Short mmCIF file of C-alpha atoms and ligand atoms in Angstrom, two decimals:
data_model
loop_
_atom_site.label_atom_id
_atom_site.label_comp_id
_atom_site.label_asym_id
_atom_site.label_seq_id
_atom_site.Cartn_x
_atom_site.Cartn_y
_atom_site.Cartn_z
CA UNK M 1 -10.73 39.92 -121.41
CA UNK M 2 -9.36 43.53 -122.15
CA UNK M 3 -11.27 46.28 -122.09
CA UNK M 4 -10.89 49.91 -122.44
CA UNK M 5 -12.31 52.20 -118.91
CA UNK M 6 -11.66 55.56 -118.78
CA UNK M 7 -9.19 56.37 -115.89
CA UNK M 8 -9.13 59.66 -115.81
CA UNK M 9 -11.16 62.75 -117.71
CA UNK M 10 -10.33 66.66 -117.74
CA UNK M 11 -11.67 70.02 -119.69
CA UNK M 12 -10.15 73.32 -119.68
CA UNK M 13 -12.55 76.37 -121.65
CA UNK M 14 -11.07 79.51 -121.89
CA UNK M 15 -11.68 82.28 -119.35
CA UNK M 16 -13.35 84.87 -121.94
CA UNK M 17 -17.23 84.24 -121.52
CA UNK M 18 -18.95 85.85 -124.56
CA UNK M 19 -22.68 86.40 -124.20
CA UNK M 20 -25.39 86.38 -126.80
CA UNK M 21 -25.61 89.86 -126.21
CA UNK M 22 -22.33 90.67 -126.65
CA UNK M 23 -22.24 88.80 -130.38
CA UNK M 24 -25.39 91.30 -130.98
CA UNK M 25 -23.45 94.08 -131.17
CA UNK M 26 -21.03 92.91 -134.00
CA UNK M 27 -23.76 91.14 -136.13
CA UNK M 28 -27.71 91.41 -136.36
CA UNK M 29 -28.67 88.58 -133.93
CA UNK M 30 -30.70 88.74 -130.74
CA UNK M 31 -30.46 86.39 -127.20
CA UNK M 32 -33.93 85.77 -128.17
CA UNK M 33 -33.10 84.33 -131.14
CA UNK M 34 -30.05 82.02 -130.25
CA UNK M 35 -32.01 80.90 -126.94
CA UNK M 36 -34.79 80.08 -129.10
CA UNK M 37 -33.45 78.26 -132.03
CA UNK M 38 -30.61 76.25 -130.07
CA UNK M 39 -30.41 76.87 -126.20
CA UNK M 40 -26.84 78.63 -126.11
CA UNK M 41 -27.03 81.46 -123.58
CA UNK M 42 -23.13 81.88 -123.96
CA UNK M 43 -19.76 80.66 -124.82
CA UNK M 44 -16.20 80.86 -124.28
CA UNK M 45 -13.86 82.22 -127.07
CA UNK M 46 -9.95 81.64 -126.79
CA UNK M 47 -7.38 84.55 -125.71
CA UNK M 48 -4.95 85.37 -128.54
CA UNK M 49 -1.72 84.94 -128.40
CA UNK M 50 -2.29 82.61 -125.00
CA UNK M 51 -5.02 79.68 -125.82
CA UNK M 52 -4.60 77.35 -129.00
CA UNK M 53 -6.24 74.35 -129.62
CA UNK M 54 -3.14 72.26 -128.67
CA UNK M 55 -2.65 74.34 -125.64
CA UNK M 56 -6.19 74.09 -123.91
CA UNK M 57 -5.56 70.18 -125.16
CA UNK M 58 -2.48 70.12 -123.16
CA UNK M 59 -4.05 72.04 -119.72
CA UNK M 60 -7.30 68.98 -120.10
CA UNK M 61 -4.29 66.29 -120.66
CA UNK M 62 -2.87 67.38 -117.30
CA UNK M 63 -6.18 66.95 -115.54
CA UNK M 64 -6.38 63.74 -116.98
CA UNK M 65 -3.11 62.57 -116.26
CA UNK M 66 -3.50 63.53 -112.97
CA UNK M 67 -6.94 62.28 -112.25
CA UNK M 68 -5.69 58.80 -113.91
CA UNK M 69 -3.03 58.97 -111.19
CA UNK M 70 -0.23 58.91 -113.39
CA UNK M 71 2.86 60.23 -114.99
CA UNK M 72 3.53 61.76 -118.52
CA UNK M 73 6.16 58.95 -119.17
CA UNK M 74 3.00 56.22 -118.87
CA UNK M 75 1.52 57.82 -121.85
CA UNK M 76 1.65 54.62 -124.99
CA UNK M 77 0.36 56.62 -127.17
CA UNK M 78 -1.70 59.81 -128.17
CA UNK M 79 -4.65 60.61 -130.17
CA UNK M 80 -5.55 64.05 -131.31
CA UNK M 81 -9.27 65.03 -132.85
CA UNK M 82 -9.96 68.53 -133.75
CA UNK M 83 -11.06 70.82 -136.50
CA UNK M 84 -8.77 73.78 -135.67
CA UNK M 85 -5.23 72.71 -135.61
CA UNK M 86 -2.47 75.09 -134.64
CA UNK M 87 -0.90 74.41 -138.36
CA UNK M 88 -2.21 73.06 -141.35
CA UNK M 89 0.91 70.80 -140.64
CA UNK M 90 2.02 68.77 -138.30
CA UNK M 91 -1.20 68.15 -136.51
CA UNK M 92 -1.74 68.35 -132.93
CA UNK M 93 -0.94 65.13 -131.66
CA UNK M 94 3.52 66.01 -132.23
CA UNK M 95 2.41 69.33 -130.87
CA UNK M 96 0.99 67.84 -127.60
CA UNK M 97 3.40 65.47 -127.14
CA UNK M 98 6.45 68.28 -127.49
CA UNK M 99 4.12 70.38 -124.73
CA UNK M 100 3.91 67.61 -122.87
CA UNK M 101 7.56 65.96 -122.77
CA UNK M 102 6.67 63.04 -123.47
CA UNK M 103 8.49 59.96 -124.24
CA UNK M 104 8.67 59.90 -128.24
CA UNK M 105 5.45 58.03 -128.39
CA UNK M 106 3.17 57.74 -131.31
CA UNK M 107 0.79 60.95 -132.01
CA UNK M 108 -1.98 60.42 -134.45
CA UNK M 109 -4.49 63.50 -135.45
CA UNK M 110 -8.36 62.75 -135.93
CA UNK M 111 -10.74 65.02 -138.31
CA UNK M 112 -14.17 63.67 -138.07
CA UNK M 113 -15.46 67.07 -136.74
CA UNK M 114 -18.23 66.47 -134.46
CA UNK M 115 -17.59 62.66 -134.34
CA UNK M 116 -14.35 63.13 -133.11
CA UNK M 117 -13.71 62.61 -129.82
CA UNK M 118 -15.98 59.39 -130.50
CA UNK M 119 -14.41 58.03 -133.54
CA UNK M 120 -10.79 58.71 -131.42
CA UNK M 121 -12.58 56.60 -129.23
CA UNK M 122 -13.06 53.84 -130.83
CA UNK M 123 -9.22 53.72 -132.19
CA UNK M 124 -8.09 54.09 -128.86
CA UNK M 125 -9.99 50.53 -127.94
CA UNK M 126 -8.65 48.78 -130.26
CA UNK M 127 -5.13 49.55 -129.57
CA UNK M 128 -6.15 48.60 -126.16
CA UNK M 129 -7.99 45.99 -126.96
CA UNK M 130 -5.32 44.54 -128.99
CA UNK M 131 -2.90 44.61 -126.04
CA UNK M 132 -0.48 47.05 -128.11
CA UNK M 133 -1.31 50.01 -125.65
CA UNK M 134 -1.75 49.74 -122.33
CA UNK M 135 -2.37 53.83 -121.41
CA UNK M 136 -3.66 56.02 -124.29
CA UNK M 137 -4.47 59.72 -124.17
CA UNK M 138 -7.27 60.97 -126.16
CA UNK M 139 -7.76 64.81 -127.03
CA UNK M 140 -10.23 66.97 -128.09
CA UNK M 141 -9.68 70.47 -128.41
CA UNK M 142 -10.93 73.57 -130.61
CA UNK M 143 -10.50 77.17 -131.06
CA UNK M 144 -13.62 78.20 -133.68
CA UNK M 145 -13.37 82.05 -132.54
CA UNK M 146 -10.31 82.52 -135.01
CA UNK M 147 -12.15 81.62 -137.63
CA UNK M 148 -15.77 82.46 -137.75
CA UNK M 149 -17.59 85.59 -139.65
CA UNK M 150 -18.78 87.61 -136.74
CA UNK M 151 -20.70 90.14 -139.57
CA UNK M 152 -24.28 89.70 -140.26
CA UNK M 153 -23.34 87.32 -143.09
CA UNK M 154 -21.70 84.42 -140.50
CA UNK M 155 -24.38 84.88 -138.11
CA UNK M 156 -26.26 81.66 -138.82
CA UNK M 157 -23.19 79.75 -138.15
CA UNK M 158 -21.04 81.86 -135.66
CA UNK M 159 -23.76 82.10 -133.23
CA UNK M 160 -23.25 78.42 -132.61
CA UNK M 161 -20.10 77.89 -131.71
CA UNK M 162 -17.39 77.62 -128.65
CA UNK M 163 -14.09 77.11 -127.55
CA UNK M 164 -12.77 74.26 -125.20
CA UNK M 165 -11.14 71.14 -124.77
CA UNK M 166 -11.66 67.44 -123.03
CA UNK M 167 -9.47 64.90 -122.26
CA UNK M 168 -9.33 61.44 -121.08
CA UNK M 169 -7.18 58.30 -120.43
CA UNK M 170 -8.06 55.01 -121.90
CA UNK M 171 -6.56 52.78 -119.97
CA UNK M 172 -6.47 48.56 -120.11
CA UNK M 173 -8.22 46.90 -117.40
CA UNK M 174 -9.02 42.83 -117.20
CA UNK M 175 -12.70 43.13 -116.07
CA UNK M 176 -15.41 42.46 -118.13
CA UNK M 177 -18.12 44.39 -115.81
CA UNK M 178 -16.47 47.71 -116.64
CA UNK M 179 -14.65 49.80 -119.63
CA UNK M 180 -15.93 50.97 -123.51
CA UNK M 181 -18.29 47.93 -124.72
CA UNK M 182 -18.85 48.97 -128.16
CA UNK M 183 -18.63 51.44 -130.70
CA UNK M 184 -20.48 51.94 -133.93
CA UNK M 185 -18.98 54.87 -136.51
CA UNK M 186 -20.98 55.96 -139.62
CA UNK M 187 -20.62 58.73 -142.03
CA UNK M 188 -22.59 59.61 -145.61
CA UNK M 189 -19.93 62.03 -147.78
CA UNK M 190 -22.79 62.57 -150.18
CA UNK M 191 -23.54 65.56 -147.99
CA UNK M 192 -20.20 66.38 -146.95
CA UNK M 193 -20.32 70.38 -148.51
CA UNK M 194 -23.31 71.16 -146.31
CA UNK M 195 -21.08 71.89 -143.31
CA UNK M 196 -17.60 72.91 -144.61
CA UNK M 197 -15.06 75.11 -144.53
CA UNK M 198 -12.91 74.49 -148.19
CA UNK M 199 -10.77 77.44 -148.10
CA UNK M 200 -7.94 77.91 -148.17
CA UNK M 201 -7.60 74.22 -149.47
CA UNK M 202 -6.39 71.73 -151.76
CA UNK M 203 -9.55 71.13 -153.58
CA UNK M 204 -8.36 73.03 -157.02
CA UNK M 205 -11.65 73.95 -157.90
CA UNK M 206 -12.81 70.74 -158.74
CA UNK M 207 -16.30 69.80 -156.89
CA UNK M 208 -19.18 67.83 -157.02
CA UNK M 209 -21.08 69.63 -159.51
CA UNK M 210 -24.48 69.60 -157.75
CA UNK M 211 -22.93 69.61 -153.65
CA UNK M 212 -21.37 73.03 -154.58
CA UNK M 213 -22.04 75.13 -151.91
CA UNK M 214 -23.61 78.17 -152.00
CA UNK M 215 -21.03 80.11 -151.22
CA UNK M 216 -20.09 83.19 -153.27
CA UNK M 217 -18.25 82.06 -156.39
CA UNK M 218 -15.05 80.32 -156.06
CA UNK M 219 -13.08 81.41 -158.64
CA UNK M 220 -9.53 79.74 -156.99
CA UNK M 221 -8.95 76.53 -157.91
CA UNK M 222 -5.59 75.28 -158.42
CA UNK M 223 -4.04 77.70 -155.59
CA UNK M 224 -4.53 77.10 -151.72
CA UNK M 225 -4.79 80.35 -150.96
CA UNK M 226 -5.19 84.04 -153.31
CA UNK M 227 -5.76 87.25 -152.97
CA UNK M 228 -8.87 86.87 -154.24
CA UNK M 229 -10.09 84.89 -151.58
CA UNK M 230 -9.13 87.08 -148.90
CA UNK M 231 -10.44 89.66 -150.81
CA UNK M 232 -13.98 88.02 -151.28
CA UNK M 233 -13.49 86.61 -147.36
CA UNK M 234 -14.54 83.40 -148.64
CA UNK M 235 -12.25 81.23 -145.90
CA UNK M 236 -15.14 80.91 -143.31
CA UNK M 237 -16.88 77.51 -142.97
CA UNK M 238 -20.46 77.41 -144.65
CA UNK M 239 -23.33 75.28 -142.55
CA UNK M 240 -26.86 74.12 -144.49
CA UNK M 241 -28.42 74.68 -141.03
CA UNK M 242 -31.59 73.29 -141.54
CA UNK M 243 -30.24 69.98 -143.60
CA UNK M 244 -27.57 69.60 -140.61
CA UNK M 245 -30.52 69.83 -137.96
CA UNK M 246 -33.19 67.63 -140.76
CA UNK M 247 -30.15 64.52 -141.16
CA UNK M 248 -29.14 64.71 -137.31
CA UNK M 249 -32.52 64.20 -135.74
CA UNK M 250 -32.76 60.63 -137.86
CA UNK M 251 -28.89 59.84 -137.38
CA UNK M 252 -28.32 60.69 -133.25
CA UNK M 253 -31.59 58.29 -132.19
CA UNK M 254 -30.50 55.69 -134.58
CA UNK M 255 -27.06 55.06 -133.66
CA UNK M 256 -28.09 55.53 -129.98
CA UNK M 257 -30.22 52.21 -130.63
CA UNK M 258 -27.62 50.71 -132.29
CA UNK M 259 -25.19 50.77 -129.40
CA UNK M 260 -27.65 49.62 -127.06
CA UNK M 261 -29.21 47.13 -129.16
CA UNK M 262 -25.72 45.69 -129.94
CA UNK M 263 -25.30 45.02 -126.30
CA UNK M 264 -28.85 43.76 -125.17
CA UNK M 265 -29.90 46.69 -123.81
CA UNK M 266 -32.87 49.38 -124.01
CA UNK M 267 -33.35 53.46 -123.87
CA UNK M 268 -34.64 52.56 -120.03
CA UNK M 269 -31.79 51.08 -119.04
CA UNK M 270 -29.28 54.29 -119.80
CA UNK M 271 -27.98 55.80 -116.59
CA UNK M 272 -26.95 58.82 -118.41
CA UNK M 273 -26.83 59.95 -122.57
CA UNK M 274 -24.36 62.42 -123.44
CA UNK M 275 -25.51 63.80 -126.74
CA UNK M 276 -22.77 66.04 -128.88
CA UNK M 277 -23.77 69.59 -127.95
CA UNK M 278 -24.99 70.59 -131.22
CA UNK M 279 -28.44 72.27 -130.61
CA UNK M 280 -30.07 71.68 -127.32
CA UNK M 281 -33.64 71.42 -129.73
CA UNK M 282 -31.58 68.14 -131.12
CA UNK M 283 -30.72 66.57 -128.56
CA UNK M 284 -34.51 67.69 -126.57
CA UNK M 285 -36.14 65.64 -130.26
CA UNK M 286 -33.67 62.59 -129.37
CA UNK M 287 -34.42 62.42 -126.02
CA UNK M 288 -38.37 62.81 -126.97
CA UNK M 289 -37.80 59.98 -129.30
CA UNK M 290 -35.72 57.65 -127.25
CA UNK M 291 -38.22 58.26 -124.50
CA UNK M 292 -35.45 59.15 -122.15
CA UNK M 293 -36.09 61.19 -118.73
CA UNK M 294 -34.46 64.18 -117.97
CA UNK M 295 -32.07 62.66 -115.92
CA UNK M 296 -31.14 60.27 -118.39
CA UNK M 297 -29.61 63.13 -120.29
CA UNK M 298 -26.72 65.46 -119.68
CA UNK M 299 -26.51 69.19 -121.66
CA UNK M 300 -24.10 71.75 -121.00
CA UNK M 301 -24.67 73.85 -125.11
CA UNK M 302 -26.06 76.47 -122.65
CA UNK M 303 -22.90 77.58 -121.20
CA UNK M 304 -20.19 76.30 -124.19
CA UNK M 305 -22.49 76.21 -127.46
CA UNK M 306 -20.83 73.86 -129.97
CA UNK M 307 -17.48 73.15 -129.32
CA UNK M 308 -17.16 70.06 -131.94
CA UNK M 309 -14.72 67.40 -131.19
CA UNK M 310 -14.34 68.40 -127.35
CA UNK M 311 -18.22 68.58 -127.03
CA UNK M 312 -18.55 65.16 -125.62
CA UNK M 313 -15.60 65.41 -123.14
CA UNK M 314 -16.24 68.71 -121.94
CA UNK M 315 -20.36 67.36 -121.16
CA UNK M 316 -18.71 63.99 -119.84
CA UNK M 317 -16.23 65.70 -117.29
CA UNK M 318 -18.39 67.89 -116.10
CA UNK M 319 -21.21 65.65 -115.56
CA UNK M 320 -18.80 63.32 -113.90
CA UNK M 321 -17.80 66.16 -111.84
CA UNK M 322 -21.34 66.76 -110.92
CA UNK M 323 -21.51 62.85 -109.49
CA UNK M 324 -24.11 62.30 -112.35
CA UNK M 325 -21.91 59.70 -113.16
CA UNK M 326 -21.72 56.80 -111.14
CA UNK M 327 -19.77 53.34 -110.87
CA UNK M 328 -21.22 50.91 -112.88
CA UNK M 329 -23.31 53.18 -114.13
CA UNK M 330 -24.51 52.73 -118.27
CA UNK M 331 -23.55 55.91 -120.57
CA UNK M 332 -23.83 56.36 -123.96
CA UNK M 333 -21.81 58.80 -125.79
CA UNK M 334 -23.63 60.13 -129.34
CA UNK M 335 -22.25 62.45 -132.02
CA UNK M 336 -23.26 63.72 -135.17
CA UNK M 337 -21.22 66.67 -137.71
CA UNK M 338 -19.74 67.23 -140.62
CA UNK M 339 -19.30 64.43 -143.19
CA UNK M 340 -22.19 63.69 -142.69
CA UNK M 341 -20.49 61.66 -139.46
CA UNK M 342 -22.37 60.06 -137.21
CA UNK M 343 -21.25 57.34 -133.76
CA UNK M 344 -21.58 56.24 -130.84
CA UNK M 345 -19.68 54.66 -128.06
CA UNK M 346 -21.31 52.27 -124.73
CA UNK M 347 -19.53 52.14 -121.93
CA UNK M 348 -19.98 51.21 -117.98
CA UNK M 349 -18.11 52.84 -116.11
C1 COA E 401 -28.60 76.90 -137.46
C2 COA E 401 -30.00 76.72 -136.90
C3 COA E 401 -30.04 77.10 -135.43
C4 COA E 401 -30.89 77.71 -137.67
O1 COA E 401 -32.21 77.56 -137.27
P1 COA E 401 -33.37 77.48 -138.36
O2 COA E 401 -34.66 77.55 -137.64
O3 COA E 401 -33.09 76.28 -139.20
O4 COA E 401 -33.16 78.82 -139.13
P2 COA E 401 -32.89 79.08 -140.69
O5 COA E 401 -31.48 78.73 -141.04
O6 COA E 401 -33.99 78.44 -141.49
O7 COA E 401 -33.05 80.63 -140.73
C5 COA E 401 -34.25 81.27 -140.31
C6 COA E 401 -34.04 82.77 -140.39
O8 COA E 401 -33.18 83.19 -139.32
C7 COA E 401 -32.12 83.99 -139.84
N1 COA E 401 -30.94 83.80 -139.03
C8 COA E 401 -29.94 82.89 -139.18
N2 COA E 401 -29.04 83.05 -138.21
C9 COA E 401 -29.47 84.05 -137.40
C10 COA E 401 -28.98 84.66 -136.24
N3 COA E 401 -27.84 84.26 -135.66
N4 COA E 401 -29.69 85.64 -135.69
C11 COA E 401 -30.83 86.06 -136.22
N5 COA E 401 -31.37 85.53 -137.34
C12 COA E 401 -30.68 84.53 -137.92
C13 COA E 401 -31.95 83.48 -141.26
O9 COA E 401 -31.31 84.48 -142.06
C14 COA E 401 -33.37 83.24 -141.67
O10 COA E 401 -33.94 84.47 -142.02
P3 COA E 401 -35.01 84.54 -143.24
O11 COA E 401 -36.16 83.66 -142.81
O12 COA E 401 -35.35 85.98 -143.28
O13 COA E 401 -34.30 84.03 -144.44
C15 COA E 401 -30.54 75.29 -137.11
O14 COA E 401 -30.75 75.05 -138.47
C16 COA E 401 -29.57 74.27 -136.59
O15 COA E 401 -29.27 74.23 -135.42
N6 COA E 401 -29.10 73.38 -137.44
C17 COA E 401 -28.15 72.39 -137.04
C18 COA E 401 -26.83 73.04 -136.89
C19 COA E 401 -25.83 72.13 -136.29
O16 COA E 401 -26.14 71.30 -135.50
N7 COA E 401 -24.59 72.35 -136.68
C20 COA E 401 -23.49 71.67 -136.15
C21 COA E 401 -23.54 70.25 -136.47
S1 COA E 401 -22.30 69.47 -135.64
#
């Protein structure tokens, strides 16, 4: 049987370490409140001019290349998830694979947000899985600190987030002891305006009546980008914190269960859960739920906050790096964002 295991995993965050206290002097925040209400004590924000999202991809890709012990030219075939592409278009994934030099290999770009890195996952097995690929390289990168409202009026939201990337290789073995052994994907669009960014967009002023967000008025429809807009600084993304946090304490501990369940196993038997690094009060309510030990859960939010897509990867590489990961050993990987999307991916590894 083919399966996918991970042959190699890498993370690159960008040298610039921002502290709570250094986002209090733009905005009217306080350590106090960040540590409190989600467990970030700092983050790293991108260098302009030097970092991109496809460039910190490309600096984890090497790691993982290298790690895998392998050569650019292996690469089948390359899958990019993030939020915060270079360009509007091409995505990513062509952008990688020019940085790279790699053969001209398929590049395909992923926007579930949060679920990312999971849902990129799960496509990634089942080109494997299918025996098309033999050696794919999975991305997740993002640069949030280009576009977040550090005034007062972003605070709820800007707070929060991080920039990094992850990578890993997803390689084909023939042993059924080891390698991804499900993965279950989910999402609810009924919600999908209350985490968002719409501007500039496509979207021509058309929306769900009652899901508009409340945003100030959006007076653009039909254009993709105005004056106006600018004007009214109405580009940033806009977060329903408390329905995010209300949906994603159900959502994590549910598809957690239904990974394990899937494959005959329960909470107890988890060597290590890697929870998207959302809120570290979410994932401390999944663990509490789950009944999971301390050491049966890895959080790094404290150092990164939420770096979407490359949450996962970042947490998984480093906790790999620690030796918290062991051969053999059961992990589960769980995400939850915008969409609402929600998975979650078993592996041994
Ligand atoms: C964002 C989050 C930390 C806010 O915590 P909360 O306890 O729900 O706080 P609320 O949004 O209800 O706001 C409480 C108060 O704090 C204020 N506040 C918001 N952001 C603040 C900040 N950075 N600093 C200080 N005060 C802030 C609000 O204005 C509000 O003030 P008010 O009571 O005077 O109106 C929390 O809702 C959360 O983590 N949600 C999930 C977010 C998430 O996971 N997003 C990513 C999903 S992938």
């Amino acid at each position: 049987m083919i399966r996918s295991t991970i042959a190699g995993i890498g993370m690159y965050v960008p040298e610039n370490k921002i502290s709570n206290n250094d986002l209090s002097k733009v905005m009217d925040t306080s350590d106090e409140w960040i540590q409190e209400r989600s467990g970030i004590k700092e983050r790293r924000f991108a260098t302009r001019y030097k970092d991109t999202t496809t460039t910190m991809g490309f600096e984890a890709a090497k790691i993982a290349i290298e790690r895998a012990g392998m050569a650019v030219q292996d690469i089948d075939f390359i899958i990019f998830a993030t939020l915060s592409p270079d360009y509007f278009f091409p995505g990513c994934g062509v952008l990688l694979q020019r940085m790279l030099q790699a053969k001209e290999i398929g590049a395909l770009d992923i926007r579930n947000q949060c679920s990312g890195f999971v849902y990129g996952l799960s496509v990634a097995d089942q080109f494997i899985k299918s025996g098309m690929y033999k050696n794919v390289l999975l991305v997740a990168s993002e640069t949030h600190s280009y576009a977040l409202d550090f005034s007062t009026r972003g605070r709820n939201i800007s707070v929060l987030f991080g920039d990094g990337a992850g990578a890993v290789i997803l390689q084909a073995v023939q042993d059924g002891n080891r390698g991804l052994l499900s993965s279950h994907l989910h999402c609810d669009g009924s919600e999908a305006e209350h985490l968002c960014m719409m501007n500039p967009g496509f979207h021509a002023g058309r929306f769900v009546t009652e899901k508009k967000p409340a945003l100030p008025a959006q007076p653009y429809g039909g254009m993709f980008i105005t004056e106006e807009l600018v004007k009214n600084k109405d580009f940033y993304p806009y977060m329903d914190g408390p329905a995010v946090f209300k949906k994603a304490v159900v959502k994590l501990p549910e598809v957690i269960l239904e990974a394990l369940s899937a494959n005959g196993y329960a909470p107890s038997d988890l060597d290590l859960l890697i929870p998207h690094q959302a809120n570290l009060r979410i994932n401390q309510y999944v663990q509490h739920k789950l009944g999971l030990k301390d050491e049966q859960v890895f959080n790094n939010i404290q150092r990164y906050g939420n770096t979407t897509a490359a949450s996962i990867p970042i947490a998984l590489c480093e906790a790999w790096q620690e030796g918290k990961i062991k051969d053999g050993g059961l992990i589960c990987l769980a995400a939850f964002g915008s969409g609402f999307t929600w998975a979650s991916t078993l592996l041994k590894w």
